[in-house]
PDB file of C-alpha atoms in Angstrom:
ATOM      1  CA  MET A   1      61.188 -16.737  11.105  1.00 90.00           C
ATOM      2  CA  ALA A   2      62.333 -13.201  11.874  1.00 94.00           C
ATOM      3  CA  ASP A   3      66.033 -12.416  11.672  1.00 96.00           C
ATOM      4  CA  LEU A   4      67.112 -10.364  14.689  1.00 98.00           C
ATOM      5  CA  SER A   5      70.841 -10.941  14.230  1.00 96.00           C
ATOM      6  CA  SER A   6      71.420  -7.279  13.374  1.00 97.00           C
ATOM      7  CA  PHE A   7      70.675  -6.442  17.020  1.00 98.00           C
ATOM      8  CA  PRO A   8      73.830  -7.124  19.079  1.00 98.00           C
ATOM      9  CA  ILE A   9      71.724  -7.561  22.232  1.00 98.00           C
ATOM     10  CA  THR A  10      70.537 -10.921  20.883  1.00 98.00           C
ATOM     11  CA  ARG A  11      74.066 -12.309  21.252  1.00 98.00           C
ATOM     12  CA  LYS A  12      73.853 -11.974  25.024  1.00 98.00           C
ATOM     13  CA  TRP A  13      70.163 -12.891  25.210  1.00 98.00           C
ATOM     14  CA  PRO A  14      69.439 -15.219  22.252  1.00 98.00           C
ATOM     15  CA  PRO A  15      65.731 -15.316  21.404  1.00 98.00           C
ATOM     16  CA  ALA A  16      64.005 -18.681  21.677  1.00 98.00           C
ATOM     17  CA  ASN A  17      61.270 -17.389  19.364  1.00 98.00           C
ATOM     18  CA  PRO A  18      62.410 -14.396  17.294  1.00 98.00           C
ATOM     19  CA  ASP A  19      58.910 -13.984  15.863  1.00 98.00           C
ATOM     20  CA  VAL A  20      57.575 -12.485  19.122  1.00 98.00           C
ATOM     21  CA  ILE A  21      58.407  -9.266  20.952  1.00 98.00           C
ATOM     22  CA  GLN A  22      61.655  -9.510  22.883  1.00 98.00           C
ATOM     23  CA  LEU A  23      61.482  -7.787  26.277  1.00 98.00           C
ATOM     24  CA  TYR A  24      64.651  -6.905  28.184  1.00 98.00           C
ATOM     25  CA  SER A  25      63.640  -5.984  31.694  1.00 98.00           C
ATOM     26  CA  LEU A  26      63.465  -6.591  35.435  1.00 97.00           C
ATOM     27  CA  PRO A  27      60.509  -6.260  37.859  1.00 97.00           C
ATOM     28  CA  THR A  28      61.108  -2.605  38.706  1.00 97.00           C
ATOM     29  CA  PRO A  29      58.360   0.040  38.455  1.00 97.00           C
ATOM     30  CA  ASN A  30      59.590   1.043  35.013  1.00 98.00           C
ATOM     31  CA  GLY A  31      60.187  -2.525  33.888  1.00 98.00           C
ATOM     32  CA  VAL A  32      56.795  -3.905  34.849  1.00 98.00           C
ATOM     33  CA  LYS A  33      54.985  -1.202  32.903  1.00 98.00           C
ATOM     34  CA  ILE A  34      55.831  -3.051  29.719  1.00 98.00           C
ATOM     35  CA  SER A  35      55.117  -6.579  30.907  1.00 98.00           C
ATOM     36  CA  ILE A  36      51.761  -5.419  32.301  1.00 98.00           C
ATOM     37  CA  ALA A  37      50.880  -3.743  28.996  1.00 98.00           C
ATOM     38  CA  LEU A  38      51.955  -6.786  26.976  1.00 98.00           C
ATOM     39  CA  GLU A  39      49.836  -9.028  29.187  1.00 98.00           C
ATOM     40  CA  GLU A  40      46.860  -6.660  28.996  1.00 98.00           C
ATOM     41  CA  LEU A  41      47.140  -6.496  25.207  1.00 98.00           C
ATOM     42  CA  GLY A  42      47.628 -10.237  24.842  1.00 98.00           C
ATOM     43  CA  LEU A  43      50.733  -9.740  22.702  1.00 98.00           C
ATOM     44  CA  PRO A  44      53.108 -12.702  22.632  1.00 98.00           C
ATOM     45  CA  TYR A  45      56.510 -11.876  24.015  1.00 98.00           C
ATOM     46  CA  GLU A  46      59.681 -13.370  25.401  1.00 98.00           C
ATOM     47  CA  ALA A  47      61.162 -11.890  28.566  1.00 98.00           C
ATOM     48  CA  HIS A  48      64.891 -11.659  29.187  1.00 98.00           C
ATOM     49  CA  LYS A  49      66.183 -10.816  32.658  1.00 98.00           C
ATOM     50  CA  VAL A  50      68.612  -7.903  32.771  1.00 98.00           C
ATOM     51  CA  SER A  51      70.363  -8.391  36.094  1.00 97.00           C
ATOM     52  CA  PHE A  52      71.444  -5.302  38.002  1.00 96.00           C
ATOM     53  CA  ALA A  53      73.590  -7.540  40.216  1.00 95.00           C
ATOM     54  CA  THR A  54      75.944  -8.148  37.294  1.00 97.00           C
ATOM     55  CA  ASN A  55      75.405  -4.731  35.657  1.00 97.00           C
ATOM     56  CA  ASP A  56      73.813  -6.328  32.586  1.00 97.00           C
ATOM     57  CA  GLN A  57      72.230  -2.963  31.786  1.00 98.00           C
ATOM     58  CA  LYS A  58      75.717  -1.500  31.267  1.00 98.00           C
ATOM     59  CA  SER A  59      76.915  -4.276  28.980  1.00 98.00           C
ATOM     60  CA  PRO A  60      77.831  -3.423  25.374  1.00 98.00           C
ATOM     61  CA  GLU A  61      75.068  -5.708  24.161  1.00 98.00           C
ATOM     62  CA  PHE A  62      72.372  -3.935  26.174  1.00 98.00           C
ATOM     63  CA  THR A  63      73.612  -0.425  25.457  1.00 98.00           C
ATOM     64  CA  SER A  64      73.595  -1.258  21.756  1.00 98.00           C
ATOM     65  CA  LEU A  65      69.793  -1.180  22.112  1.00 98.00           C
ATOM     66  CA  ASN A  66      69.535   1.495  24.810  1.00 98.00           C
ATOM     67  CA  PRO A  67      72.582   3.790  24.909  1.00 98.00           C
ATOM     68  CA  ASN A  68      71.312   5.139  28.248  1.00 98.00           C
ATOM     69  CA  GLY A  69      71.806   1.761  29.927  1.00 98.00           C
ATOM     70  CA  ARG A  70      68.388   1.572  31.555  1.00 98.00           C
ATOM     71  CA  ILE A  71      65.608  -0.983  31.411  1.00 98.00           C
ATOM     72  CA  PRO A  72      63.194  -1.697  29.836  1.00 98.00           C
ATOM     73  CA  ALA A  73      63.859  -2.131  26.139  1.00 98.00           C
ATOM     74  CA  ILE A  74      62.185  -4.191  23.447  1.00 98.00           C
ATOM     75  CA  ILE A  75      62.646  -5.518  19.961  1.00 98.00           C
ATOM     76  CA  ASP A  76      59.472  -5.944  17.938  1.00 98.00           C
ATOM     77  CA  PRO A  77      60.137  -8.217  14.962  1.00 98.00           C
ATOM     78  CA  ASP A  78      57.038  -6.794  13.274  1.00 98.00           C
ATOM     79  CA  GLY A  79      57.728  -3.059  13.287  1.00 97.00           C
ATOM     80  CA  PRO A  80      55.745  -0.293  11.593  1.00 94.00           C
ATOM     81  CA  ASP A  81      57.177  -1.121   8.161  1.00 92.00           C
ATOM     82  CA  GLY A  82      57.088  -4.871   8.714  1.00 93.00           C
ATOM     83  CA  LYS A  83      60.735  -4.848   9.762  1.00 96.00           C
ATOM     84  CA  PRO A  84      62.172  -5.308  13.276  1.00 98.00           C
ATOM     85  CA  ILE A  85      62.411  -2.221  15.452  1.00 98.00           C
ATOM     86  CA  GLY A  86      64.233  -1.700  18.743  1.00 98.00           C
ATOM     87  CA  LEU A  87      62.841   0.705  21.336  1.00 98.00           C
ATOM     88  CA  PHE A  88      63.766   1.974  24.787  1.00 98.00           C
ATOM     89  CA  GLU A  89      62.246   4.289  27.437  1.00 98.00           C
ATOM     90  CA  SER A  90      59.135   2.872  29.093  1.00 98.00           C
ATOM     91  CA  GLY A  91      56.848   5.756  28.087  1.00 98.00           C
ATOM     92  CA  ALA A  92      57.864   5.525  24.444  1.00 98.00           C
ATOM     93  CA  ILE A  93      57.380   1.756  24.445  1.00 98.00           C
ATOM     94  CA  LEU A  94      53.909   2.062  25.983  1.00 98.00           C
ATOM     95  CA  ILE A  95      52.852   4.616  23.374  1.00 98.00           C
ATOM     96  CA  TYR A  96      54.217   2.374  20.628  1.00 98.00           C
ATOM     97  CA  LEU A  97      52.352  -0.701  21.881  1.00 98.00           C
ATOM     98  CA  ALA A  98      49.097   1.231  22.281  1.00 98.00           C
ATOM     99  CA  GLU A  99      49.358   2.680  18.773  1.00 97.00           C
ATOM    100  CA  LYS A 100      50.395  -0.678  17.325  1.00 98.00           C
ATOM    101  CA  THR A 101      47.255  -2.356  18.662  1.00 98.00           C
ATOM    102  CA  GLY A 102      44.836   0.580  18.799  1.00 97.00           C
ATOM    103  CA  ARG A 103      44.103  -0.283  22.415  1.00 98.00           C
ATOM    104  CA  LEU A 104      44.707   1.143  25.895  1.00 98.00           C
ATOM    105  CA  MET A 105      44.345   4.652  24.521  1.00 98.00           C
ATOM    106  CA  PRO A 106      41.408   7.004  23.887  1.00 97.00           C
ATOM    107  CA  ALA A 107      39.671   7.084  20.528  1.00 95.00           C
ATOM    108  CA  THR A 108      39.830  10.821  19.872  1.00 97.00           C
ATOM    109  CA  ALA A 109      42.896  12.953  19.204  1.00 97.00           C
ATOM    110  CA  ARG A 110      41.867  15.442  21.893  1.00 98.00           C
ATOM    111  CA  GLU A 111      41.707  12.718  24.554  1.00 98.00           C
ATOM    112  CA  ARG A 112      44.944  11.113  23.346  1.00 98.00           C
ATOM    113  CA  TYR A 113      46.804  14.372  23.888  1.00 98.00           C
ATOM    114  CA  GLU A 114      45.258  14.637  27.347  1.00 98.00           C
ATOM    115  CA  MET A 115      46.420  11.106  28.076  1.00 98.00           C
ATOM    116  CA  LEU A 116      49.941  12.042  26.969  1.00 98.00           C
ATOM    117  CA  CYS A 117      49.925  14.847  29.530  1.00 98.00           C
ATOM    118  CA  TRP A 118      49.400  12.294  32.307  1.00 98.00           C
ATOM    119  CA  ILE A 119      52.066  10.008  30.900  1.00 98.00           C
ATOM    120  CA  MET A 120      54.535  12.899  30.922  1.00 98.00           C
ATOM    121  CA  PHE A 121      53.390  13.769  34.458  1.00 98.00           C
ATOM    122  CA  GLN A 122      54.535  10.329  35.535  1.00 98.00           C
ATOM    123  CA  MET A 123      57.730  10.348  33.502  1.00 97.00           C
ATOM    124  CA  GLY A 124      58.814  13.786  34.699  1.00 97.00           C
ATOM    125  CA  GLY A 125      57.294  13.798  38.180  1.00 98.00           C
ATOM    126  CA  VAL A 126      56.082  10.626  39.882  1.00 98.00           C
ATOM    127  CA  GLY A 127      58.893   8.372  38.661  1.00 98.00           C
ATOM    128  CA  PRO A 128      61.892  10.604  39.412  1.00 97.00           C
ATOM    129  CA  MET A 129      60.538  11.943  42.714  1.00 97.00           C
ATOM    130  CA  PHE A 130      59.386   8.586  44.073  1.00 97.00           C
ATOM    131  CA  GLY A 131      62.676   7.070  42.933  1.00 97.00           C
ATOM    132  CA  GLN A 132      64.675   9.690  44.841  1.00 97.00           C
ATOM    133  CA  PHE A 133      62.442   9.207  47.869  1.00 96.00           C
ATOM    134  CA  GLY A 134      63.134   5.468  47.798  1.00 96.00           C
ATOM    135  CA  HIS A 135      66.857   6.027  47.418  1.00 96.00           C
ATOM    136  CA  PHE A 136      67.199   8.246  50.481  1.00 96.00           C
ATOM    137  CA  HIS A 137      64.474   6.606  52.583  1.00 95.00           C
ATOM    138  CA  LYS A 138      65.708   3.053  52.104  1.00 94.00           C
ATOM    139  CA  PHE A 139      68.989   2.632  50.273  1.00 93.00           C
ATOM    140  CA  ALA A 140      70.961   5.640  51.513  1.00 93.00           C
ATOM    141  CA  ALA A 141      69.336   6.006  54.934  1.00 93.00           C
ATOM    142  CA  ASP A 142      72.677   5.496  56.687  1.00 94.00           C
ATOM    143  CA  LYS A 143      74.310   8.225  54.588  1.00 94.00           C
ATOM    144  CA  VAL A 144      71.710  10.845  55.513  1.00 94.00           C
ATOM    145  CA  ALA A 145      71.110   9.785  59.109  1.00 92.00           C
ATOM    146  CA  ASN A 146      72.304  13.191  60.311  1.00 94.00           C
ATOM    147  CA  ASN A 147      70.630  15.165  57.541  1.00 95.00           C
ATOM    148  CA  SER A 148      66.873  14.866  57.194  1.00 94.00           C
ATOM    149  CA  TYR A 149      66.658  17.245  54.234  1.00 97.00           C
ATOM    150  CA  PRO A 150      66.853  14.721  51.335  1.00 95.00           C
ATOM    151  CA  VAL A 151      64.154  12.427  52.742  1.00 94.00           C
ATOM    152  CA  GLU A 152      61.922  15.348  53.669  1.00 96.00           C
ATOM    153  CA  ARG A 153      62.331  16.965  50.265  1.00 97.00           C
ATOM    154  CA  TYR A 154      61.327  13.905  48.267  1.00 97.00           C
ATOM    155  CA  ARG A 155      58.727  12.795  50.815  1.00 97.00           C
ATOM    156  CA  ASP A 156      56.994  16.148  50.553  1.00 98.00           C
ATOM    157  CA  GLU A 157      57.197  16.194  46.766  1.00 98.00           C
ATOM    158  CA  GLY A 158      55.867  12.640  46.660  1.00 98.00           C
ATOM    159  CA  LYS A 159      52.893  13.659  48.788  1.00 98.00           C
ATOM    160  CA  ARG A 160      52.302  16.696  46.590  1.00 98.00           C
ATOM    161  CA  LEU A 161      52.196  14.465  43.513  1.00 98.00           C
ATOM    162  CA  LEU A 162      49.817  12.075  45.264  1.00 98.00           C
ATOM    163  CA  GLY A 163      47.624  15.091  45.903  1.00 98.00           C
ATOM    164  CA  VAL A 164      47.594  15.912  42.203  1.00 98.00           C
ATOM    165  CA  LEU A 165      46.526  12.333  41.461  1.00 98.00           C
ATOM    166  CA  GLU A 166      43.897  12.514  44.206  1.00 98.00           C
ATOM    167  CA  GLY A 167      42.347  15.569  42.573  1.00 98.00           C
ATOM    168  CA  ARG A 168      42.306  13.879  39.187  1.00 98.00           C
ATOM    169  CA  LEU A 169      40.860  10.590  40.448  1.00 98.00           C
ATOM    170  CA  LYS A 170      38.278  11.805  42.965  1.00 97.00           C
ATOM    171  CA  ASP A 171      35.471  11.474  40.393  1.00 95.00           C
ATOM    172  CA  ARG A 172      37.074   9.030  37.946  1.00 97.00           C
ATOM    173  CA  GLN A 173      37.666   5.292  37.819  1.00 98.00           C
ATOM    174  CA  TYR A 174      40.904   5.774  35.902  1.00 98.00           C
ATOM    175  CA  LEU A 175      43.079   8.712  34.884  1.00 98.00           C
ATOM    176  CA  MET A 176      41.156   9.112  31.634  1.00 98.00           C
ATOM    177  CA  GLY A 177      37.725   8.386  33.069  1.00 98.00           C
ATOM    178  CA  ASP A 178      35.975   5.051  32.681  1.00 97.00           C
ATOM    179  CA  ASP A 179      38.626   3.524  30.423  1.00 97.00           C
ATOM    180  CA  TYR A 180      41.897   1.983  31.564  1.00 98.00           C
ATOM    181  CA  THR A 181      44.805   3.297  29.481  1.00 98.00           C
ATOM    182  CA  ILE A 182      48.572   3.346  29.342  1.00 98.00           C
ATOM    183  CA  ALA A 183      48.417   6.473  31.528  1.00 98.00           C
ATOM    184  CA  ASP A 184      47.306   4.202  34.373  1.00 98.00           C
ATOM    185  CA  ILE A 185      49.844   1.515  33.517  1.00 98.00           C
ATOM    186  CA  THR A 186      52.716   3.978  33.539  1.00 98.00           C
ATOM    187  CA  THR A 187      51.763   5.379  36.955  1.00 98.00           C
ATOM    188  CA  PHE A 188      50.373   2.779  39.331  1.00 98.00           C
ATOM    189  CA  PRO A 189      53.551   0.613  39.484  1.00 98.00           C
ATOM    190  CA  TRP A 190      55.266   3.531  41.232  1.00 98.00           C
ATOM    191  CA  ILE A 191      52.575   3.547  43.923  1.00 98.00           C
ATOM    192  CA  TRP A 192      53.172  -0.190  44.298  1.00 97.00           C
ATOM    193  CA  CYS A 193      56.937   0.219  44.464  1.00 96.00           C
ATOM    194  CA  ALA A 194      56.922   3.039  47.010  1.00 96.00           C
ATOM    195  CA  ASP A 195      54.921   0.787  49.331  1.00 95.00           C
ATOM    196  CA  PHE A 196      56.073  -2.750  48.586  1.00 91.00           C
ATOM    197  CA  TYR A 197      59.741  -2.088  47.852  1.00 91.00           C
ATOM    198  CA  TYR A 198      60.580   1.214  49.548  1.00 94.00           C
ATOM    199  CA  GLY A 199      58.389   0.689  52.626  1.00 95.00           C
ATOM    200  CA  GLY A 200      57.040   4.200  52.272  1.00 95.00           C
ATOM    201  CA  ARG A 201      53.274   3.806  52.736  1.00 96.00           C
ATOM    202  CA  GLU A 202      53.170   5.420  56.180  1.00 97.00           C
ATOM    203  CA  VAL A 203      55.804   8.058  55.436  1.00 97.00           C
ATOM    204  CA  LEU A 204      53.959   9.128  52.279  1.00 98.00           C
ATOM    205  CA  GLU A 205      50.663   8.979  54.172  1.00 98.00           C
ATOM    206  CA  TYR A 206      48.785   6.891  51.650  1.00 98.00           C
ATOM    207  CA  GLU A 207      45.675   6.973  53.848  1.00 98.00           C
ATOM    208  CA  ARG A 208      45.276  10.677  53.024  1.00 98.00           C
ATOM    209  CA  PHE A 209      44.591   9.813  49.378  1.00 98.00           C
ATOM    210  CA  PRO A 210      41.528   7.524  49.265  1.00 98.00           C
ATOM    211  CA  ALA A 211      40.774   8.075  45.580  1.00 98.00           C
ATOM    212  CA  VAL A 212      44.357   7.186  44.659  1.00 98.00           C
ATOM    213  CA  MET A 213      44.223   4.066  46.804  1.00 98.00           C
ATOM    214  CA  ALA A 214      40.903   2.928  45.304  1.00 98.00           C
ATOM    215  CA  TRP A 215      42.292   3.473  41.777  1.00 98.00           C
ATOM    216  CA  PHE A 216      45.488   1.665  42.718  1.00 98.00           C
ATOM    217  CA  GLU A 217      43.535  -1.362  43.946  1.00 98.00           C
ATOM    218  CA  ARG A 218      41.507  -1.438  40.717  1.00 98.00           C
ATOM    219  CA  CYS A 219      44.692  -1.423  38.662  1.00 98.00           C
ATOM    220  CA  MET A 220      46.390  -4.027  40.836  1.00 98.00           C
ATOM    221  CA  ALA A 221      43.377  -6.376  40.719  1.00 98.00           C
ATOM    222  CA  LYS A 222      43.665  -6.870  36.965  1.00 98.00           C
ATOM    223  CA  PRO A 223      45.038 -10.331  36.066  1.00 98.00           C
ATOM    224  CA  ALA A 224      47.493  -8.731  33.634  1.00 98.00           C
ATOM    225  CA  SER A 225      48.875  -6.616  36.468  1.00 98.00           C
ATOM    226  CA  GLN A 226      49.348  -9.578  38.764  1.00 97.00           C
ATOM    227  CA  LYS A 227      51.204 -11.457  36.032  1.00 98.00           C
ATOM    228  CA  GLY A 228      53.184  -8.508  34.727  1.00 98.00           C
ATOM    229  CA  LEU A 229      54.521  -7.577  38.157  1.00 97.00           C
ATOM    230  CA  THR A 230      56.475 -10.852  38.240  1.00 97.00           C
ATOM    231  CA  VAL A 231      58.078 -10.600  34.779  1.00 97.00           C
ATOM    232  CA  PRO A 232      60.795 -11.560  34.218  1.00 95.00           C
ATOM    233  CA  ALA A 233      60.931 -14.080  37.015  1.00 89.00           C
TER     234      ALA A 233
END
């Protein structure tokens, strides 16, 4: 049995089975990236709920694993050298899991670098811009009721980014062509969140992006997606 006692986070969230990947998360667009990937890869894991209501992500135990105090984070008891490894940042975790299994990524180096471009596009563009849109459109709507600039700024940038995705997907099943990769997994949960959680489908004019919507439905229809979106319960 793996010994994870050197990770202080396990004191707050004791593992029931330390031999499987420990996931510290919540069903947010960044959090579900990892549960979806774990489900798609068929890797055994144990999910621990990091509650924002009680600021679990700011606790000393959590920040011992991720100093930035953001979900998701994982511990893999079977790291690259056969020893446990702790990781944070959803993009880094996805790359790690894909390289660990040799799946959900292209076979050639040239295509892998291309895939990384689209992952960084999400990490630097779609995630931050959609997140700011959601903040001002839904959570801070009362604070900007007399100032339309914040919502308009992030709405327009969100639509611009959807346009970039539309151009990429107009003749492709997935971001890298016929094969589903972690580039898709890192991106489509934000399309889900902006609609389901932020109520932004009409404001972002999803109907103007048919290729994005068709791709989104393909990603959402996967059993691993349906399961991963609910983890942790």
